[in-house]
Short mmCIF file of C-alpha atoms in Angstrom, two decimals:
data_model
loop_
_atom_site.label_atom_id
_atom_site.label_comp_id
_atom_site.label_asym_id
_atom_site.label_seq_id
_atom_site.Cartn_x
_atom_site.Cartn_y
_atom_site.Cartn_z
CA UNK A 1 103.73 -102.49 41.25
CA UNK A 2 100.51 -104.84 41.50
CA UNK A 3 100.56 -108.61 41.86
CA UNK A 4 98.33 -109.39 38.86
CA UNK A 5 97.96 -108.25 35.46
CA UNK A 6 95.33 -105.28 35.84
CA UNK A 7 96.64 -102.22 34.18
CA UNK A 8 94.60 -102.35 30.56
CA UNK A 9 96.45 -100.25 27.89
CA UNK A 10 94.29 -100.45 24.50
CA UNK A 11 95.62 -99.33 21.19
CA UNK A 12 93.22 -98.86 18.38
CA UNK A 13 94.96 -100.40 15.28
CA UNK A 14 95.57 -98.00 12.37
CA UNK A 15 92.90 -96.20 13.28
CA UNK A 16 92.23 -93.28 11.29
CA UNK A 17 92.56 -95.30 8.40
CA UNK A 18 91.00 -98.44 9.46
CA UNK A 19 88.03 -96.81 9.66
CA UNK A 20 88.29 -95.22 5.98
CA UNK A 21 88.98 -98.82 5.65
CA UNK A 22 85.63 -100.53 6.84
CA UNK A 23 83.52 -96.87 5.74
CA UNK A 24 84.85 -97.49 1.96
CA UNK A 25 84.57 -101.03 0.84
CA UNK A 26 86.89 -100.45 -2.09
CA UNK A 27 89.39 -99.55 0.05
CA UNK A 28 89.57 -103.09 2.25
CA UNK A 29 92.81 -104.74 2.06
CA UNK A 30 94.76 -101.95 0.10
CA UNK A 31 97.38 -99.33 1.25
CA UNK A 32 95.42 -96.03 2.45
CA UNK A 33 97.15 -93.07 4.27
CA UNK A 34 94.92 -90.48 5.76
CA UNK A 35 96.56 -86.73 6.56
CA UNK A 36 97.38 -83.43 4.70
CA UNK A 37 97.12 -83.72 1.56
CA UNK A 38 99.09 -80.11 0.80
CA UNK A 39 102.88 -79.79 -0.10
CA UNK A 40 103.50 -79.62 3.53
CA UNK A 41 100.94 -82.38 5.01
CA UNK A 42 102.12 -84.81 7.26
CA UNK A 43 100.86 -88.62 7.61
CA UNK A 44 98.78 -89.13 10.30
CA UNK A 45 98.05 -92.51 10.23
CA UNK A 46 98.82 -95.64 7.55
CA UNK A 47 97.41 -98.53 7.05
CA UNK A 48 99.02 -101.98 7.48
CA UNK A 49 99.22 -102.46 4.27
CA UNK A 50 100.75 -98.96 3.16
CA UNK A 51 103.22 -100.02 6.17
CA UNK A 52 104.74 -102.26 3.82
CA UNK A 53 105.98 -99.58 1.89
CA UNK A 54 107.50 -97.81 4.24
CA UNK A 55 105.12 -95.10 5.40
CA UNK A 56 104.62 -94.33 8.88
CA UNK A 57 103.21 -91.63 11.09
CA UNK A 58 104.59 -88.40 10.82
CA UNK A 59 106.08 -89.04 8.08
CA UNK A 60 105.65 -86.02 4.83
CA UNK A 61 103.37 -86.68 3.00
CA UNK A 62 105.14 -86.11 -0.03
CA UNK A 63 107.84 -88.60 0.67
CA UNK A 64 104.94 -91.27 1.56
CA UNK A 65 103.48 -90.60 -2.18
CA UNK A 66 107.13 -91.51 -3.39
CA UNK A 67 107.62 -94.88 -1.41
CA UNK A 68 103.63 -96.21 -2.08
CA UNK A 69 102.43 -93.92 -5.10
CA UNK A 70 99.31 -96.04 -5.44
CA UNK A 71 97.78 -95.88 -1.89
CA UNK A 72 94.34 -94.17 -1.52
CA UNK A 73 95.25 -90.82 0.32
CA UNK A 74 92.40 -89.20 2.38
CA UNK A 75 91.44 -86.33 4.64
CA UNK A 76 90.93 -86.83 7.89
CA UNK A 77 86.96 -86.73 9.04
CA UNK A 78 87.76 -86.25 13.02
CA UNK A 79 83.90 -86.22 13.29
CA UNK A 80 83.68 -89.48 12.70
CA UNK A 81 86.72 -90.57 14.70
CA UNK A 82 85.41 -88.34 17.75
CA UNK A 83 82.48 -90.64 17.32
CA UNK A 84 83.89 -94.16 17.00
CA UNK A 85 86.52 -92.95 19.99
CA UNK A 86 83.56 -92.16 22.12
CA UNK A 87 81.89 -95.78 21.82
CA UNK A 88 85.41 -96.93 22.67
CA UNK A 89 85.62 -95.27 25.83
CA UNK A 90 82.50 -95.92 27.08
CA UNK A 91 82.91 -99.23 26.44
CA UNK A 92 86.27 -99.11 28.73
CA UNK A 93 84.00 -97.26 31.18
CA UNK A 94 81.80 -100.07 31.69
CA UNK A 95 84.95 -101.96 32.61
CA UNK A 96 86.09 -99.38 35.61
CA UNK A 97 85.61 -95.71 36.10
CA UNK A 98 89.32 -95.39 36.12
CA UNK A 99 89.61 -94.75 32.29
CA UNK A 100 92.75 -92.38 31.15
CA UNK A 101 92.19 -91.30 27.74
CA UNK A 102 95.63 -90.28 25.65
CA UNK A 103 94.20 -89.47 22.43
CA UNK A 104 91.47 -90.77 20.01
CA UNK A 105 92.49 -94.26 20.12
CA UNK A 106 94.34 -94.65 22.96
CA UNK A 107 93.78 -95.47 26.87
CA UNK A 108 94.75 -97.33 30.23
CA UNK A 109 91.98 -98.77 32.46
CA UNK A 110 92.56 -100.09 36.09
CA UNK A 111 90.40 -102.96 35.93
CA UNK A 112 90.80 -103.88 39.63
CA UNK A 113 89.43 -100.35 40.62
CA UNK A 114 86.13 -101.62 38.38
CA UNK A 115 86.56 -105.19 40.35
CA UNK A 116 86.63 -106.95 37.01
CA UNK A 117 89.91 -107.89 37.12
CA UNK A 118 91.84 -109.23 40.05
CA UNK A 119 93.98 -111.69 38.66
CA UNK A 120 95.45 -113.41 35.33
CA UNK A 121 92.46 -115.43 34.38
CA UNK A 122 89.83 -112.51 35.09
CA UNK A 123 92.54 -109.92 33.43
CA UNK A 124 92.77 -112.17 30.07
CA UNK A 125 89.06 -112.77 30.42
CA UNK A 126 88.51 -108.93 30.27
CA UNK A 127 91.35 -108.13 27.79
CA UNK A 128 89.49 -111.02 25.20
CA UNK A 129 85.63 -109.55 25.72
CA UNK A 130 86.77 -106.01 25.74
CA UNK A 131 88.27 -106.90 21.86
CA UNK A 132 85.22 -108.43 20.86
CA UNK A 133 83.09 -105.79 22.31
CA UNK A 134 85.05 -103.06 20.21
CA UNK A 135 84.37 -105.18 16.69
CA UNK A 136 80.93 -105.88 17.53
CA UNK A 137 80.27 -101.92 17.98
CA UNK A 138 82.34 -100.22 15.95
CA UNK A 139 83.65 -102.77 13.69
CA UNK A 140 87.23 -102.14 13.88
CA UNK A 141 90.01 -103.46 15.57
CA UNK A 142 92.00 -103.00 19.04
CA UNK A 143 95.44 -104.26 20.54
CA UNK A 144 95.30 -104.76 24.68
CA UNK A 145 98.43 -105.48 26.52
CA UNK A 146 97.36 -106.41 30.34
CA UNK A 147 100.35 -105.86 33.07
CA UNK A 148 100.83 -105.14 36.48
CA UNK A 149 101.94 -101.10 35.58
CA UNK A 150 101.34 -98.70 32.81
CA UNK A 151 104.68 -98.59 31.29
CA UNK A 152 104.83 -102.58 30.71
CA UNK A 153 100.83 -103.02 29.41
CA UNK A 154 101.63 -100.08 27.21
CA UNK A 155 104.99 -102.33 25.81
CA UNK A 156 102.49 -105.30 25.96
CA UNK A 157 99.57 -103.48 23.38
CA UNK A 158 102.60 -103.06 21.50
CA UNK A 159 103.70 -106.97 21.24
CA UNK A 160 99.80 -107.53 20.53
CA UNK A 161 99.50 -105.62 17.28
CA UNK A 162 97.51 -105.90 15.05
CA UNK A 163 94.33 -107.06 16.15
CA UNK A 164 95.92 -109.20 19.04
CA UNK A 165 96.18 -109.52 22.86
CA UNK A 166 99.26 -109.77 24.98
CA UNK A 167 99.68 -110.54 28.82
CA UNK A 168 102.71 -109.77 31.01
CA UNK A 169 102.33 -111.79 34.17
CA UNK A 170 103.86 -110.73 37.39
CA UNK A 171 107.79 -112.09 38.03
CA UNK A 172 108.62 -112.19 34.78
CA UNK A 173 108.76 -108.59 33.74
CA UNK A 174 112.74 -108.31 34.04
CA UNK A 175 113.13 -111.71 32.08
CA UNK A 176 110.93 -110.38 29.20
CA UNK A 177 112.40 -106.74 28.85
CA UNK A 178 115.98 -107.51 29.07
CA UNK A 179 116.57 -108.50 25.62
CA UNK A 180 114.88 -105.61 24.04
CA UNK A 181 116.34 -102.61 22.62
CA UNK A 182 116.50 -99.73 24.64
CA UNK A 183 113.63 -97.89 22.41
CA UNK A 184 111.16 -100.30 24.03
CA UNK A 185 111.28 -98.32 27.21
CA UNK A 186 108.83 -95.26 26.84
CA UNK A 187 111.02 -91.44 26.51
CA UNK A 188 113.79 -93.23 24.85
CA UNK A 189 114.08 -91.83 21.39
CA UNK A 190 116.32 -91.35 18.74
CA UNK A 191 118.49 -88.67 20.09
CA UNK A 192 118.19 -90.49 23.84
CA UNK A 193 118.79 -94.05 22.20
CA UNK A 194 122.23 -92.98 19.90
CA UNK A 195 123.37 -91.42 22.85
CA UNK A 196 123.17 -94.91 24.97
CA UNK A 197 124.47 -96.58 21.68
CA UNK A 198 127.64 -94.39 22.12
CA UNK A 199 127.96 -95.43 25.68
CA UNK A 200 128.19 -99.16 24.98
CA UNK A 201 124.45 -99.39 26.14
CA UNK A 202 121.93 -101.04 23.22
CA UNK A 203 119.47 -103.57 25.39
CA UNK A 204 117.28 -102.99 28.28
CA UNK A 205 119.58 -105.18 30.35
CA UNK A 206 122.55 -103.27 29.88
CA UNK A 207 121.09 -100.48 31.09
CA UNK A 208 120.39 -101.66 34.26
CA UNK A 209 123.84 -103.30 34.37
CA UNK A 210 125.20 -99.89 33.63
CA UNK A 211 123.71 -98.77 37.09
CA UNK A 212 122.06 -95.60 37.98
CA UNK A 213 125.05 -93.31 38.68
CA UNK A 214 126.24 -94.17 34.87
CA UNK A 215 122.75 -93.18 33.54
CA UNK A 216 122.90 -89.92 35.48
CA UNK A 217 126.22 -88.93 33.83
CA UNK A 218 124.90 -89.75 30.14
CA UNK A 219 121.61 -88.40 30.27
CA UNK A 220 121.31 -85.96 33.74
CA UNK A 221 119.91 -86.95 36.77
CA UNK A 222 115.99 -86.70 35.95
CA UNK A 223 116.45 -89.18 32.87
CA UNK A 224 119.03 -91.29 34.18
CA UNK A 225 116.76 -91.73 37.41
CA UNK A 226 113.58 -92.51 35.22
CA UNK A 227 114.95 -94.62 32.93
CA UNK A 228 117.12 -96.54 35.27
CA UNK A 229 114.08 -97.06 37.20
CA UNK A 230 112.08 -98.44 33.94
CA UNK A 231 115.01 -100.81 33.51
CA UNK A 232 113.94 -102.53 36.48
CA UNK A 233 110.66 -102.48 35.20
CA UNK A 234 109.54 -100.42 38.31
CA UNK A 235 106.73 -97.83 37.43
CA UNK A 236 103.81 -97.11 40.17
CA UNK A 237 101.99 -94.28 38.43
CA UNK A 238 98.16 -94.66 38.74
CA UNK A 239 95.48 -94.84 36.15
CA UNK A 240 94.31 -90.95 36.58
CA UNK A 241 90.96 -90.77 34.93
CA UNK A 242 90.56 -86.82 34.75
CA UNK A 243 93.65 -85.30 33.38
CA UNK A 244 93.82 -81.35 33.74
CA UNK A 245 94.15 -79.44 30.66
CA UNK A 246 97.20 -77.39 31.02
CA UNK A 247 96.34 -75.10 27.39
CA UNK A 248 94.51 -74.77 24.68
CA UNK A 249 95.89 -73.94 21.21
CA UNK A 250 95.23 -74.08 17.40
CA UNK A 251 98.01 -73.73 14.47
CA UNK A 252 98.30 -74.11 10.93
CA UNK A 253 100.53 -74.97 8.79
CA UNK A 254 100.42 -73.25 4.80
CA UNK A 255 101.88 -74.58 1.87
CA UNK A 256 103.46 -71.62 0.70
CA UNK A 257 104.83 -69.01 3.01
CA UNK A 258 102.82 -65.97 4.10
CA UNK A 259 104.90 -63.03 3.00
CA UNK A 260 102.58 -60.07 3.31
CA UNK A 261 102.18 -58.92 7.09
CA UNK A 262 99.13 -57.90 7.18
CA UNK A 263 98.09 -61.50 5.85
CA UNK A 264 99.90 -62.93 8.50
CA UNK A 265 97.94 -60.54 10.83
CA UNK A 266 94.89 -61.99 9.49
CA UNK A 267 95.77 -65.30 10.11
CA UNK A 268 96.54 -64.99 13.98
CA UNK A 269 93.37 -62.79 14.49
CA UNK A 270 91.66 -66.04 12.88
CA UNK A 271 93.62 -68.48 14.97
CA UNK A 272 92.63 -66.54 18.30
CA UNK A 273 89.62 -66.90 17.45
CA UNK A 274 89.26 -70.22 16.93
CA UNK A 275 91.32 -70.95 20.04
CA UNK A 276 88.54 -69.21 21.86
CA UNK A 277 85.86 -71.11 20.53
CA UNK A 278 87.98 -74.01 21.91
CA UNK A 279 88.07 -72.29 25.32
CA UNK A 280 84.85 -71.90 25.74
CA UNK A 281 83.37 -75.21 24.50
CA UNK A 282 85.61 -76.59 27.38
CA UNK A 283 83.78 -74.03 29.85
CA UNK A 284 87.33 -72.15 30.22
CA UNK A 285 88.99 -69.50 30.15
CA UNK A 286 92.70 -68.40 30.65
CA UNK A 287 95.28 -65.66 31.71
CA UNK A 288 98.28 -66.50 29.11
CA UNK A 289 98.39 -65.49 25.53
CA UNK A 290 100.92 -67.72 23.58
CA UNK A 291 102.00 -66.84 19.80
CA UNK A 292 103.96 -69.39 18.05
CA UNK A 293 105.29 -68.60 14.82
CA UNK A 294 107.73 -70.92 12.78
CA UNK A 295 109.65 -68.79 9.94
CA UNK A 296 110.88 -70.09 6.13
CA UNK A 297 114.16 -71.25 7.30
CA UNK A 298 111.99 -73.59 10.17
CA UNK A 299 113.26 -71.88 12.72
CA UNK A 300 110.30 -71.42 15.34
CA UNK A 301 109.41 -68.34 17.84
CA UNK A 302 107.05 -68.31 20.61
CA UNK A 303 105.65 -65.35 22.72
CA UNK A 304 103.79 -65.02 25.53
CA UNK A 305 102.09 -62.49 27.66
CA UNK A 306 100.15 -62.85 30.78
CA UNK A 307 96.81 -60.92 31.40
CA UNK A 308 95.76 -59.66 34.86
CA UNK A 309 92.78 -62.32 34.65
CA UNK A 310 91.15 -65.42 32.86
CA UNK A 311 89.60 -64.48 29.54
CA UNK A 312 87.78 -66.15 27.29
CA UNK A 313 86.82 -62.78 25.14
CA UNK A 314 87.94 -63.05 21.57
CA UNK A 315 88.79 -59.54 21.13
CA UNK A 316 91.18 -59.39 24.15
CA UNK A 317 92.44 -62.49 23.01
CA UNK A 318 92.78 -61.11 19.60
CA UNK A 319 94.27 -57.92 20.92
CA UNK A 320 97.24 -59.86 22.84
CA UNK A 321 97.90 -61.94 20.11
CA UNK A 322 98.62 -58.82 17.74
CA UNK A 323 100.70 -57.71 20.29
CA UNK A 324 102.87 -60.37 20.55
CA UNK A 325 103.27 -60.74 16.51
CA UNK A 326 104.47 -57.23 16.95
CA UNK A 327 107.84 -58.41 18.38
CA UNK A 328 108.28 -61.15 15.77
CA UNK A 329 110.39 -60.64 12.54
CA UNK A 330 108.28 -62.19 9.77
CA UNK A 331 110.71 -61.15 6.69
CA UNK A 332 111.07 -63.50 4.75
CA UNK A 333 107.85 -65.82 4.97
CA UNK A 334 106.22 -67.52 8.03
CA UNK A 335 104.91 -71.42 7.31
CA UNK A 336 103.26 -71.82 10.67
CA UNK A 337 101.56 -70.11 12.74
CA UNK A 338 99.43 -70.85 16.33
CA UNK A 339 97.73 -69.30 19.37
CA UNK A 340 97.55 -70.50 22.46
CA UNK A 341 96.19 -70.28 25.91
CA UNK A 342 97.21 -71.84 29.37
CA UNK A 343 96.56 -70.39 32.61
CA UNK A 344 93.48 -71.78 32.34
CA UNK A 345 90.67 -71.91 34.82
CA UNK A 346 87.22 -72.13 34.97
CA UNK A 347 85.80 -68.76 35.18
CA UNK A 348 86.45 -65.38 33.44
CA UNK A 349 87.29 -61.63 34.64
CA UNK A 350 84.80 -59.74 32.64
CA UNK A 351 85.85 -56.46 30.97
CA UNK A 352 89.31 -57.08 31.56
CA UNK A 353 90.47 -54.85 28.84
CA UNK A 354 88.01 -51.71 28.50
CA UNK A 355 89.54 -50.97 25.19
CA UNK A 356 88.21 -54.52 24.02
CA UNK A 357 84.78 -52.95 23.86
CA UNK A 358 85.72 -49.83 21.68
CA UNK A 359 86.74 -51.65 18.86
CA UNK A 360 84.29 -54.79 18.53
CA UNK A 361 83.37 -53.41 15.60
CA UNK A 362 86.48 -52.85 14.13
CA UNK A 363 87.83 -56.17 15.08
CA UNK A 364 84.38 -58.05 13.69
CA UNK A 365 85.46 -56.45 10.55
CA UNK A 366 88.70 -57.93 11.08
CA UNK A 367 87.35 -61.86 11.13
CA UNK A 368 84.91 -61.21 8.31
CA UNK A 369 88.25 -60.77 6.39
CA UNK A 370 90.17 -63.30 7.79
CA UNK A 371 87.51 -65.77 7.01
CA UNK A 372 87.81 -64.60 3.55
CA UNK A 373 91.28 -65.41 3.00
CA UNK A 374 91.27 -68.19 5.13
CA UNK A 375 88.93 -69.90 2.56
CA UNK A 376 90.80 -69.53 -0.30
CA UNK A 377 94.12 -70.66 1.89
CA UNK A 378 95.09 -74.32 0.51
CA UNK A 379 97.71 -74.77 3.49
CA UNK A 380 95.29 -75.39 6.11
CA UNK A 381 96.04 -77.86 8.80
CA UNK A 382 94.65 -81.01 8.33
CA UNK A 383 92.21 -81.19 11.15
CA UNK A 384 90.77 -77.80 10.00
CA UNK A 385 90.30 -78.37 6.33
CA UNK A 386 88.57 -81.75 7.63
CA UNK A 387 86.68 -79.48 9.84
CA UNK A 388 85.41 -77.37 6.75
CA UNK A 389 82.06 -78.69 5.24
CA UNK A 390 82.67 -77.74 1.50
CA UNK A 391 80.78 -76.08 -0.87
CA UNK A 392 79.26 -77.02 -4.08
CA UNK A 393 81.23 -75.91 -6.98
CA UNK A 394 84.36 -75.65 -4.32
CA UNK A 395 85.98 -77.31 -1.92
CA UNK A 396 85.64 -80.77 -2.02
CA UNK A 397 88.09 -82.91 0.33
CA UNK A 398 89.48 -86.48 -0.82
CA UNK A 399 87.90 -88.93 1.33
CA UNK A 400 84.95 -86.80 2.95
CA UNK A 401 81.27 -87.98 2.29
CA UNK A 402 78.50 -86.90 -0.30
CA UNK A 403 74.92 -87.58 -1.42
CA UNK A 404 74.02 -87.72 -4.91
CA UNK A 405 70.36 -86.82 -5.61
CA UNK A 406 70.36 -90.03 -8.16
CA UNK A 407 73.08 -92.04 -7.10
CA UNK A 408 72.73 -92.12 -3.11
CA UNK A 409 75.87 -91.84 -0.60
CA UNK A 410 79.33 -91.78 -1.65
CA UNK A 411 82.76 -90.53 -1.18
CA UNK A 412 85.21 -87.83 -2.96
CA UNK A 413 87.99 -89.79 -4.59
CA UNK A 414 89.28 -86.67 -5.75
CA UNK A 415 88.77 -83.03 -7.08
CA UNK A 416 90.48 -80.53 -9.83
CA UNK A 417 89.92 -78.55 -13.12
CA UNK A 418 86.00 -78.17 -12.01
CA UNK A 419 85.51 -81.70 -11.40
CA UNK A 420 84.72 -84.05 -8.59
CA UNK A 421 85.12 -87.83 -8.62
CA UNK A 422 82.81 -89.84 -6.34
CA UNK A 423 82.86 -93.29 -5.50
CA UNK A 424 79.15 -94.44 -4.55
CA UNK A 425 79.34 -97.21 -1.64
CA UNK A 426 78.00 -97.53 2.00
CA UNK A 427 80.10 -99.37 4.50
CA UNK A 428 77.74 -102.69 4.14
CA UNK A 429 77.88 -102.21 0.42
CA UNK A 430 79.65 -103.91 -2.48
CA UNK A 431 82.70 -102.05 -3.73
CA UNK A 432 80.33 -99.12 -5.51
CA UNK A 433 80.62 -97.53 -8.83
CA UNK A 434 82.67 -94.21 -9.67
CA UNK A 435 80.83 -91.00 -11.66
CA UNK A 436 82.38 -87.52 -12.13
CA UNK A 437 80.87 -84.55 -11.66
CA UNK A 438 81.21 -80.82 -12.05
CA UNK A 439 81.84 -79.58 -8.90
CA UNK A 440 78.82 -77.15 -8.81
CA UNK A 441 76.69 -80.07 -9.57
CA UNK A 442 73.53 -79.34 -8.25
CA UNK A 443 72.55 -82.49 -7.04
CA UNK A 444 75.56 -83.28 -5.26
CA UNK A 445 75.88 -81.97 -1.46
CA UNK A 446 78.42 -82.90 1.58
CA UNK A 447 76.97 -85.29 3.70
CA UNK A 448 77.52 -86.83 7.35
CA UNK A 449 78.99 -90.14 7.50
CA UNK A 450 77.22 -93.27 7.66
CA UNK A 451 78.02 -95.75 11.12
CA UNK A 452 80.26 -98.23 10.30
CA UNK A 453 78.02 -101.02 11.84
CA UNK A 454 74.13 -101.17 11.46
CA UNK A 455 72.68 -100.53 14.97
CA UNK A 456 70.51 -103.90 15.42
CA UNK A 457 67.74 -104.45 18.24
CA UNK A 458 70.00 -106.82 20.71
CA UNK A 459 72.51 -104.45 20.44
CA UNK A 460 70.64 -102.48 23.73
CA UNK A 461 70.82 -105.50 25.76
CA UNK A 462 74.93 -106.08 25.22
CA UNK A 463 77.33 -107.48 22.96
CA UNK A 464 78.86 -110.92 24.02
CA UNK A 465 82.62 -111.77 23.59
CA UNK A 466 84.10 -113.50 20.61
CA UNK A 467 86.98 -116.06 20.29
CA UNK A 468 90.20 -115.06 22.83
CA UNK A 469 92.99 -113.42 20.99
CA UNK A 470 96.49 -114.77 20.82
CA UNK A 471 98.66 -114.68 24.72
#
């Protein structure tokens, strides 16, 4: 572990909705939860203030309309996440080129590898401009915790939130963790945790007092070794800016069960697909076909079969995946299903399958139909119904954007019964007015969504840092 504080771990607070947040100027300072919006959705992210309530991450969305039956709840528009997440990162990037991405809103930077960090004062000094940089571009909000190792500046982001900064200096690490509860330490879950709760162990500190060979009989050697080890707040992994992608997969998840097989056909000749558009946007291709199918009673299958090459040809892909559903039992109703692909490498074995050839046609005939019922499917996951541009006169998802011919830019509050309610406002707007529509209104089309923060002329030359956050 490093002598100063120059492992960067930045959390993006609440972000999905945070940015439905500063897009929608109604929506500022109320409870908003952004996910699926079916009888099966999940919550993807809440805002603070729908926190309050009780929702969370994860969480069904049906249960989080119970516990905060008010909140604004939204589609996701990953387009414009992808977007605000990419003027995060570069703006970590201009702090080293050791940048490791976890998701959208999530990352660790090495600032000493970018020699703008090499010890507390330059650390907080980065931590505090790095904040300020992220409002003035995107105008949202990030946590930084600043340590000597990834597994205590992730712990410190954590302390920060919201909208804060926290530093762990050097020598003090075992002081500061001891007290906490054993789901501090990263892995440590609710299984993992009741199981130490059983053993007499609640508090980081008793879990090193336990001592390693204690650990290893609770929770098996790997575990005990690792989490022993965190105990002691020892962690020397590095700040690994390229991670390799070990798969690549799509699923969805319907509201009602799929009962007819040949539906259920449809849907993973869709999926594969899909999955291969993936592939090949990432300039890859791979050998292993995976089928995942999770039945009415939740309990979930997966298959696999292995080519004798890399593929990234959607009928071979296609053809495999059929295969595999071929062993599954579907009786009864499937809820989920997904294909997969790992193996994966950077080139392809052409005509791998001569048979693939033979029935293009038949198979093209195939997607047309899956297409079909895939658009009149209301249990789409949520990232592919945000995914969907809808129609006029159809599909027309809560939260997503639209242009009025007469009214200007809005948003969908909601849709049913032939109608569409919009909300007209523009992120540096006053809280705008709401119309409804029929939903083959002429005049009203989908539309892209508007950046968050007016681009102004000294934005090219840099942004300069605000006020420090709290230590």
């Amino acid at each position: 572990m490093r002598n100063a504080p120059t492992i960067l771990h930045l959390d993006m607070d609440a972000f999905f909705a945070s940015a439905e947040q500063a897009s929608k100027p109604s929506l500022r300072g109320k409870a908003v939860v952004v996910g699926g919006l079916g009888v099966r959705g999940v919550v993807a992210t809440a805002s603070y203030e729908a926190r309050v309530f009780g929702v969370h991450s994860a969480m069904p969305m049906a249960q989080a309309r119970r516990l905060a039956p008010n909140a604004a709840y939204l589609v996701p528009r990953f387009g414009l996440y992808r977007e605000i997440s990419d003027q995060v990162m570069g703006l970590l990037r201009t702090l080293s080129p050791l940048v490791e991405p976890l998701s959208l809103d999530e990352a660790f930077v090495d600032l000493e590898a970018g020699g703008t960090a090499w010890d507390d004062a330059s650390a907080r000094l980065a931590g505090v401009k790095l904040r300020a940089d992220i409002r003035a571009v995107t105008g949202l909000t990030g946590s930084v915790g600043l340590a000597a190792s990834k597994m205590l500046a992730k712990i410190a982001s954590e302390q920060a939130k919201p909208d804060g900064l926290v530093v762990i200096e050097p020598g003090t690490e075992r002081a500061m963790l001891g007290p906490m509860p054993v789901r501090t330490l990263p892995g440590v879950g609710p299984a993992t945790g009741d199981h130490l709760r059983r053993g007499g162990i609640n508090t980081v500190d008793e879990i090193a007092e336990a001592g390693e060979d204690e650990l290893v009989r609770l929770l098996g050697k790997a575990h005990g070794h690792a989490l022993y080890a965190m105990a002691l707040a020892r962690d020397e992994r590095p700040v690994v800016a390229e991670r390799e992608t070990k798969s690549v997969s799509v699923e969805d998840t319907y509201d009602v069960d799929i009962h007819d097989r040949v539906r259920v056909g449809l849907e993973v000749q869709r999926l594969a697909d899909r999955c291969v558009q993936r592939l090949r946007r990432a300039g890859l291709s791979g050998r292993t076909i995976v089928l995942k199918v999770r039945r009415y009673d939740f309990s979930t299958l997966t298959r696999s079969e292995t080519l004798r090459g890399p593929t990234d040809d959607p009928a071979v892909v296609r053809e495999a995946a059929a295969r595999l559903l071929e062993a599954v039992d579907t009786t009864g109703g499937v809820r989920l299903l997904g294909v997969g692909v790992s193996g994966l490498a950077d080139y392809t074995q052409e005509d791998l399958f001569a048979q693939a050839q033979a029935t293009a046609q038949a198979q093209a005939a195939v997607e047309e139909t899956a297409e079909q019922e895939h658009s009149d499917e209301e249990g789409a996951s949520a990232e592919s119904a945000a995914e969907q541009v809808p129609a006029a006169g159809r599909r027309w998802p809560a939260g997503h954007d639209v242009h009025h011919a007469e009214h200007g830019h809005g948003w969908v509050q909601g849709s049913g019964l032939g109608r569409v309610t919009v909300r007209f406002e523009t992120p540096d707007s006053e809280p705008g007015r709401v119309r409804t529509f029929r939903t083959d209104d002429g005049a009203l089309e989908p539309a892209d969504p508007l950046p968050l923060v007016r681009r102004r002329p000294e934005d090219s030359t840099g942004v300069s840092a605000g006020a420090p956050g709290r230590a």
